[in-house]
Coordinates of N, CA and C in Angstrom, one line a residue:
M1 N -75.5 126.5 122.4 CA -74.2 125.8 121.4 C -73.3 126.7 122.1
D2 N -71.7 125.9 122.3 CA -70.7 126.5 122.9 C -69.6 127.2 122.3
D3 N -68.3 127.4 122.2 CA -67.4 128.3 121.1 C -67.0 127.2 120.4
R4 N -66.8 126.1 121.0 CA -66.3 124.9 120.1 C -67.1 124.4 119.0
E5 N -68.4 124.5 119.3 CA -69.3 123.9 118.2 C -69.4 125.2 117.2
Y6 N -69.7 126.6 117.7 CA -69.8 127.7 116.9 C -68.6 127.9 116.0
F7 N -67.8 127.5 116.2 CA -66.5 127.6 115.2 C -66.2 126.3 114.3
E8 N -67.1 125.1 114.7 CA -66.8 123.7 114.1 C -65.5 123.5 114.3
L9 N -65.6 123.0 116.0 CA -64.3 122.5 116.5 C -64.7 121.5 117.8
E10 N -65.5 120.6 117.5 CA -66.1 120.2 118.5 C -65.4 119.5 119.3
D11 N -64.3 118.6 118.7 CA -63.5 117.4 119.2 C -62.0 117.8 119.5
A12 N -62.0 119.5 119.4 CA -60.4 119.6 119.6 C -60.0 119.9 121.0
Q13 N -59.0 119.9 121.4 CA -58.4 119.7 122.5 C -57.7 121.2 122.6
L14 N -58.3 122.3 123.0 CA -57.7 123.6 122.8 C -57.0 124.1 124.2
T15 N -56.0 125.0 123.9 CA -55.4 126.1 124.8 C -56.1 126.4 125.5
S16 N -55.7 126.9 126.7 CA -56.5 128.2 127.5 C -56.7 129.5 126.8
F17 N -55.5 129.8 125.9 CA -55.1 130.9 125.2 C -56.0 130.8 124.1
Q18 N -56.4 130.0 123.7 CA -57.2 129.8 122.4 C -58.8 129.6 122.7
L19 N -58.9 128.9 123.8 CA -60.4 129.0 124.2 C -60.6 130.3 124.5
T20 N -60.2 131.2 125.2 CA -60.0 132.8 125.5 C -60.3 133.4 124.4
F21 N -59.4 133.2 123.1 CA -59.5 133.9 122.0 C -61.1 133.8 121.4
L22 N -61.5 132.1 121.4 CA -62.5 132.1 120.5 C -63.9 132.5 121.3
A23 N -63.5 132.7 122.8 CA -64.9 133.4 123.3 C -65.3 134.3 123.3
A24 N -64.0 135.0 123.3 CA -63.8 136.9 122.8 C -64.5 137.4 121.4
L25 N -63.9 136.4 120.6 CA -64.1 136.6 119.2 C -65.7 136.2 118.6
R26 N -66.0 135.5 119.8 CA -67.5 134.9 119.4 C -68.4 136.1 120.0
V27 N -68.1 136.6 121.3 CA -68.8 137.6 121.7 C -68.7 138.7 120.5
L28 N -67.9 139.1 120.1 CA -67.2 140.3 119.2 C -68.2 140.1 118.3
V29 N -68.5 138.8 117.4 CA -69.2 138.7 116.0 C -70.6 138.4 116.4
D30 N -71.1 138.3 117.5 CA -72.7 138.4 118.0 C -73.1 137.9 116.7
G31 N -72.9 136.5 116.3 CA -74.1 135.8 115.5 C -74.0 136.4 113.9
R32 N -73.3 137.8 113.8 CA -73.6 138.3 112.8 C -72.5 137.9 111.5
L33 N -71.3 137.0 111.9 CA -70.5 136.5 110.9 C -70.4 135.3 111.8
R34 N -69.9 134.2 110.5 CA -69.5 132.6 111.0 C -68.5 132.2 110.3
P35 N -67.3 132.7 111.2 CA -66.3 132.3 110.7 C -66.1 130.3 111.2
Y36 N -65.3 129.6 110.5 CA -64.9 128.3 110.9 C -63.8 127.8 110.8
C37 N -63.4 126.7 111.7 CA -62.1 126.4 111.6 C -61.9 125.5 110.3
V38 N -60.8 125.4 109.4 CA -60.4 124.8 108.7 C -59.1 124.3 109.0
E39 N -58.4 124.4 109.7 CA -57.4 123.8 109.8 C -56.9 124.0 111.8
F40 N -56.5 122.6 112.2 CA -56.2 122.8 113.9 C -55.1 121.9 114.1
D41 N -54.0 122.4 114.9 CA -53.0 121.2 115.5 C -52.6 121.8 116.6
D42 N -51.6 121.2 117.4 CA -51.3 121.4 118.6 C -51.4 123.0 119.0
D43 N -50.9 123.9 118.3 CA -50.6 125.2 118.9 C -51.2 126.1 117.7
R44 N -51.9 125.9 116.8 CA -52.5 126.2 115.6 C -53.7 126.1 115.3
L45 N -54.4 127.2 114.8 CA -55.8 127.1 114.8 C -56.2 128.2 113.8
L46 N -56.7 128.0 112.6 CA -56.8 128.8 111.4 C -58.5 128.7 111.2
L47 N -59.1 130.0 111.2 CA -60.2 130.5 111.2 C -60.4 131.0 110.0
A48 N -61.8 130.8 109.1 CA -61.7 131.3 107.8 C -63.4 131.9 107.9
L49 N -63.4 133.1 107.2 CA -64.7 133.2 106.7 C -65.1 133.5 105.2
D50 N -66.1 132.9 104.6 CA -66.4 133.1 103.3 C -67.2 134.4 103.0
I51 N -66.7 135.0 102.2 CA -67.3 136.4 101.9 C -68.0 136.0 100.1
D52 N -69.2 136.5 100.4 CA -69.9 135.5 98.8 C -70.6 136.9 98.4
A53 N -71.1 136.4 97.1 CA -72.2 137.4 96.4 C -73.2 136.3 96.0
P54 N -74.3 136.8 95.4 CA -75.1 135.7 95.0 C -74.8 134.9 94.0
D55 N -74.7 133.6 94.1 CA -74.2 132.7 92.9 C -72.8 132.7 92.6
V56 N -72.2 133.3 93.3 CA -70.5 133.4 93.3 C -69.5 133.6 94.9
A57 N -68.7 132.7 94.7 CA -67.7 133.0 95.9 C -66.5 133.8 95.4
L58 N -66.3 134.8 96.4 CA -65.5 135.8 96.2 C -64.3 135.6 96.5
I59 N -64.4 135.5 98.2 CA -62.9 135.4 98.8 C -63.4 134.9 99.8
N60 N -61.5 134.5 100.5 CA -62.0 134.1 101.9 C -61.0 134.6 102.8
V61 N -61.3 135.2 103.9 CA -60.5 135.8 104.8 C -60.3 135.0 106.3
G62 N -59.0 135.0 106.3 CA -58.4 133.9 107.3 C -58.0 134.5 108.7
L63 N -58.2 133.9 109.8 CA -57.4 134.4 111.2 C -56.6 133.3 111.5
E64 N -55.7 133.2 111.7 CA -54.4 132.0 111.8 C -53.9 132.5 113.6
L65 N -54.1 131.7 114.3 CA -53.7 131.9 115.8 C -52.8 130.9 116.0
S66 N -51.5 131.3 116.3 CA -50.6 130.5 116.5 C -49.5 131.1 117.9
G67 N -49.8 130.1 119.3 CA -49.7 130.8 120.3 C -50.1 132.0 120.4
S68 N -49.3 133.1 121.1 CA -50.1 134.4 121.4 C -50.2 135.3 119.9
R69 N -49.6 134.5 119.0 CA -49.3 135.7 117.6 C -50.9 135.2 116.8
L70 N -51.4 136.3 116.2 CA -52.1 136.3 115.0 C -52.1 136.8 113.7
R71 N -52.5 136.3 112.8 CA -52.2 136.4 111.7 C -53.5 136.6 111.0
G72 N -53.7 138.0 110.2 CA -55.0 137.9 109.7 C -54.9 138.6 108.0
D73 N -55.9 138.0 107.3 CA -55.6 138.5 105.8 C -56.2 137.6 105.0
R74 N -56.4 138.1 103.5 CA -57.1 137.3 102.8 C -56.6 135.8 102.8
I75 N -57.3 134.8 102.3 CA -56.4 133.6 101.9 C -56.9 132.7 100.7
S76 N -56.1 131.9 100.3 CA -56.6 131.3 99.1 C -58.0 130.8 99.3
V77 N -58.7 130.5 98.6 CA -60.1 129.5 98.4 C -59.2 128.1 98.0
H78 N -58.3 127.7 97.5 CA -58.0 126.9 97.2 C -57.5 125.8 98.3
D79 N -56.5 126.4 98.8 CA -55.2 125.7 99.7 C -55.5 126.3 101.1
R80 N -56.0 127.2 101.3 CA -56.1 128.1 102.6 C -54.8 128.6 103.1
T81 N -53.7 129.2 102.2 CA -52.7 129.9 102.3 C -52.7 131.3 102.5
F82 N -52.0 131.7 103.0 CA -52.1 133.4 103.1 C -50.9 134.0 102.1
P83 N -51.5 135.0 101.6 CA -50.4 135.7 100.5 C -49.1 136.0 100.9
P84 N -48.0 135.7 100.0 CA -46.5 136.0 100.6 C -46.5 137.2 101.3
T85 N -46.8 138.4 100.7 CA -46.6 139.5 101.4 C -48.1 140.0 102.0
P86 N -48.4 140.2 103.0 CA -49.5 141.0 103.4 C -50.3 141.8 102.5
T87 N -51.6 141.7 102.4 CA -52.4 143.2 101.7 C -52.6 144.1 102.5
R88 N -53.2 145.3 101.7 CA -53.1 146.5 102.5 C -53.9 146.3 103.9
D89 N -54.7 145.3 104.0 CA -55.5 145.0 105.2 C -54.9 144.0 106.2
G90 N -54.2 143.3 106.1 CA -53.4 142.2 106.6 C -52.7 142.7 107.7
F91 N -52.3 141.7 108.8 CA -51.4 142.0 109.8 C -50.8 140.4 110.5
V92 N -50.1 140.9 111.5 CA -49.5 140.0 112.2 C -49.2 140.6 113.2
L93 N -49.4 140.3 114.4 CA -49.5 140.8 115.7 C -49.6 139.7 116.7
E94 N -48.9 140.3 118.1 CA -48.8 139.5 119.1 C -49.7 140.4 120.2
G95 N -50.5 139.5 121.3 CA -51.1 140.4 122.2 C -52.0 138.9 122.9
T96 N -52.7 140.1 123.8 CA -53.6 139.2 124.7 C -54.6 138.4 124.0
P97 N -55.7 137.4 124.2 CA -56.4 136.8 123.6 C -57.3 137.7 123.0
T98 N -57.6 138.4 124.0 CA -59.0 139.4 124.0 C -58.7 140.6 123.0
D99 N -57.5 141.1 123.2 CA -57.0 141.9 122.4 C -56.6 141.6 120.6
L100 N -56.4 140.3 120.5 CA -56.6 139.5 119.4 C -57.6 139.3 118.7
A101 N -58.6 138.8 119.5 CA -60.0 138.6 119.0 C -60.5 140.0 118.3
A102 N -60.3 141.1 119.1 CA -60.8 142.4 118.9 C -60.4 142.9 117.1
R103 N -58.9 142.6 117.0 CA -58.5 143.0 116.1 C -58.8 142.0 114.9
G104 N -58.9 140.6 115.2 CA -59.7 139.6 114.4 C -61.1 140.3 113.7
C105 N -61.9 140.5 114.6 CA -63.2 140.9 114.4 C -63.2 142.1 113.5
E106 N -62.2 142.9 113.8 CA -62.4 144.3 112.9 C -62.0 143.7 111.7
L107 N -61.1 142.7 111.4 CA -60.7 142.5 109.8 C -62.1 142.1 109.4
L108 N -62.5 140.7 109.9 CA -63.6 140.5 109.0 C -64.8 141.3 109.2
D109 N -65.2 142.2 109.8 CA -65.9 143.2 109.3 C -65.6 144.3 108.1
T110 N -64.1 144.5 108.2 CA -63.6 145.1 107.1 C -64.3 144.5 105.7
Y111 N -63.8 143.7 105.4 CA -64.4 142.6 104.3 C -65.8 142.8 104.4
V112 N -66.5 142.5 105.3 CA -67.9 142.1 105.3 C -68.5 143.3 104.6
R113 N -68.0 144.7 105.5 CA -68.8 145.9 105.1 C -68.3 146.5 103.6
R114 N -67.3 146.0 103.0 CA -66.5 146.5 102.0 C -67.7 146.4 101.0
P115 N -68.0 147.7 99.9 CA -68.7 147.3 98.9 C -68.4 146.5 97.8
V116 N -69.2 145.5 97.1 CA -68.8 144.9 96.1 C -69.9 145.2 95.1
V117 N -69.3 145.6 93.9 CA -70.1 146.0 92.7 C -69.8 144.9 91.7
R118 N -70.4 144.8 90.6 CA -70.7 143.7 89.3 C -70.7 144.3 88.3
Y119 N -69.5 144.5 87.4 CA -69.6 145.3 86.0 C -70.0 144.1 85.1
E120 N -70.8 144.9 84.2 CA -71.4 143.9 83.2 C -71.5 144.5 81.9
W121 N -71.0 143.5 81.0 CA -71.0 144.2 79.7 C -71.8 143.1 78.9
L122 N -72.4 144.2 78.3 CA -74.0 143.3 77.2 C -73.5 143.2 75.9
H123 N -73.9 142.0 75.2 CA -74.1 142.3 73.5 C -75.3 141.4 73.4
R124 N -76.3 142.3 72.1 CA -77.4 141.8 72.1 C -78.1 141.6 73.2
R125 N -77.9 142.5 74.3 CA -78.9 142.8 75.5 C -78.9 141.3 76.6
R126 N -77.6 140.9 76.0 CA -77.3 139.5 77.0 C -76.1 139.7 77.9
V127 N -76.3 139.8 78.9 CA -74.8 139.7 79.6 C -73.6 138.7 79.5
Y128 N -72.5 139.1 78.7 CA -71.8 138.0 78.0 C -70.5 138.1 79.3
A129 N -70.5 139.0 79.8 CA -69.1 139.1 80.9 C -69.6 139.6 82.2
T130 N -69.0 139.2 83.2 CA -69.1 140.0 84.5 C -67.8 140.1 85.0
C131 N -67.5 141.2 86.3 CA -66.4 141.3 87.0 C -66.9 141.9 88.3
H132 N -66.7 141.0 89.5 CA -67.1 141.3 90.9 C -65.9 142.2 91.2
L133 N -66.1 143.0 91.9 CA -64.9 143.7 92.4 C -64.9 144.8 93.7
F134 N -64.1 144.9 94.5 CA -64.4 145.8 95.9 C -64.6 147.2 95.3
E135 N -65.3 148.1 95.4 CA -65.9 149.2 95.0 C -65.0 150.3 95.3
D136 N -64.2 150.0 96.7 CA -63.5 151.0 97.3 C -62.2 150.8 96.7
T137 N -61.4 150.0 96.5 CA -60.1 149.5 95.7 C -59.9 149.1 94.6
G138 N -61.0 148.6 93.9 CA -60.9 148.4 92.5 C -60.4 146.8 92.2
E139 N -60.3 146.4 93.3 CA -59.5 144.9 93.4 C -60.5 143.9 92.8
R140 N -60.3 143.3 91.6 CA -61.2 142.3 91.1 C -61.0 141.0 91.9
L141 N -62.3 140.4 91.9 CA -62.5 139.4 92.8 C -62.7 138.0 92.0
A142 N -63.8 138.2 91.1 CA -64.4 137.0 90.0 C -64.6 137.4 88.9
D143 N -64.0 136.7 87.8 CA -64.6 137.2 86.2 C -65.5 136.1 86.0
M144 N -66.3 136.1 85.0 CA -66.8 135.6 84.0 C -66.9 136.1 82.6
Y145 N -66.7 135.0 81.8 CA -66.7 135.5 80.2 C -67.5 134.6 79.7
R146 N -68.7 134.6 78.5 CA -69.3 133.4 77.8 C -68.7 133.9 76.5
S147 N -68.0 133.3 75.7 CA -67.8 133.5 74.3 C -68.9 133.6 73.4
D148 N -69.6 132.5 73.9 CA -70.6 132.4 72.6 C -71.7 133.4 73.0
W149 N -71.5 134.4 73.8 CA -72.4 135.6 73.8 C -71.7 136.7 73.5
A150 N -70.6 136.6 73.5 CA -69.9 137.8 73.3 C -69.7 138.1 72.0
P151 N -69.3 139.3 71.6 CA -69.4 139.9 70.1 C -68.2 139.2 69.5
R152 N -68.2 139.0 68.4 CA -67.9 137.8 67.5 C -66.6 138.2 67.6
R153 N -65.3 137.5 67.4 CA -63.8 137.7 67.2 C -63.4 138.4 68.7
Q154 N -64.1 138.7 69.5 CA -63.8 139.3 70.5 C -62.8 138.5 71.3
E155 N -63.3 137.5 71.6 CA -62.4 136.3 72.6 C -60.9 136.2 72.1
A156 N -60.8 136.1 70.5 CA -59.8 136.0 69.8 C -58.4 137.2 70.3
E157 N -59.1 138.3 70.2 CA -58.3 139.7 70.4 C -58.0 139.5 71.6
L158 N -59.0 139.4 72.6 CA -58.4 139.3 73.9 C -57.4 138.6 74.2
M159 N -57.4 137.4 73.4 CA -56.3 136.3 73.7 C -54.9 137.1 73.2
A160 N -55.0 137.5 71.6 CA -53.9 138.0 71.5 C -53.4 139.3 72.2
K161 N -54.1 139.7 73.0 CA -53.6 140.9 73.8 C -53.0 140.6 75.2
G162 N -53.1 139.2 75.5 CA -53.0 138.9 76.5 C -53.9 138.6 78.0
F163 N -55.0 138.8 77.8 CA -56.2 139.1 78.7 C -56.8 137.5 78.7
V164 N -55.8 136.8 79.3 CA -56.1 135.3 79.6 C -55.2 134.9 80.5
H165 N -55.5 133.8 81.3 CA -54.9 133.0 82.3 C -55.0 131.8 82.3
G166 N -54.2 130.8 83.1 CA -54.6 129.3 83.3 C -54.9 128.7 81.9
R167 N -55.9 128.2 82.2 CA -56.3 127.5 80.9 C -57.5 128.1 80.0
G168 N -57.2 129.3 79.6 CA -57.7 129.9 78.9 C -58.8 130.6 79.5
W169 N -58.8 131.2 80.6 CA -59.8 132.1 81.3 C -59.4 133.5 80.9
I170 N -60.6 133.8 80.2 CA -61.0 135.3 79.4 C -60.9 135.9 80.8
Q171 N -59.9 137.2 80.9 CA -60.0 138.2 82.0 C -60.7 139.5 81.3
T172 N -61.5 140.0 82.4 CA -62.4 141.0 81.8 C -61.9 142.4 81.4
E173 N -60.4 142.1 82.2 CA -59.8 143.6 82.4 C -59.2 144.5 81.0
G174 N -59.7 143.6 79.8 CA -59.4 144.0 78.3 C -60.8 144.5 78.0
L175 N -61.8 144.2 78.4 CA -63.1 144.9 77.8 C -63.4 146.4 77.7
G176 N -62.6 147.0 78.3 CA -63.0 148.5 78.5 C -64.1 148.8 79.5
E177 N -64.6 150.1 79.4 CA -65.6 150.2 80.3 C -66.8 149.4 80.3
P178 N -67.4 148.8 81.7 CA -68.7 148.0 81.5 C -69.9 148.7 81.0
D179 N -70.5 148.4 80.6 CA -72.3 148.7 80.3 C -73.2 149.1 81.3
R180 N -72.9 148.1 82.8 CA -73.9 148.8 83.9 C -72.9 148.5 84.9
V181 N -72.9 149.2 86.0 CA -72.4 148.7 87.3 C -73.7 148.5 88.3
V182 N -73.6 147.3 88.6 CA -74.5 146.8 89.7 C -74.0 146.6 91.2
L183 N -74.4 147.4 92.5 CA -74.0 147.2 93.8 C -74.8 145.7 94.4
V184 N -73.4 145.0 94.7 CA -74.2 143.4 95.1 C -74.0 143.3 96.6
R185 N -72.9 144.1 97.0 CA -72.9 143.9 98.4 C -72.4 145.0 99.1
G186 N -72.8 145.6 100.4 CA -72.4 146.8 101.3 C -73.3 148.1 100.8
A187 N -72.7 149.3 100.9 CA -73.5 150.6 101.1 C -72.6 151.3 100.0
R188 N -73.1 152.1 99.6 CA -72.4 153.1 98.9 C -72.2 154.6 99.8

């Protein structure tokens, strides 16, 4: 398998800078990680890495190579855009293909190694709500709330207090301390 195939870029006409970057990145990820190409044009290449937990997609991390500049950060799972301002781990820098690949691999490793826990709230011995989050930062990644299993009237109370987003998505932030904390990824 060559570098183009590894990153799902079989037919792309790449610049020598892009080819060198991909070759260096592939050596560094050494089969442990599988970033893949989600966008490509004349001088821009966007690679993404999915960070998942069992049965739930958590985040995507993106590496955007444009000329000799690399941008790395979390990206939207919906439209593959970067946040308006970089997150604490995000960066934009210029350098050689090898240096950029090393920094890109470091970012991917940071997110893959970061421990993820799942908070669980129980009612009548059933898990009615969960929240996946990075244990080290407390950043919330994915919520689940089942009103049919939750305590009676709780959903209405949470909505009245503003713990709802979009089309009625109940946010677990209003539930207080979880009943259980389960390690799902990484090590403590």
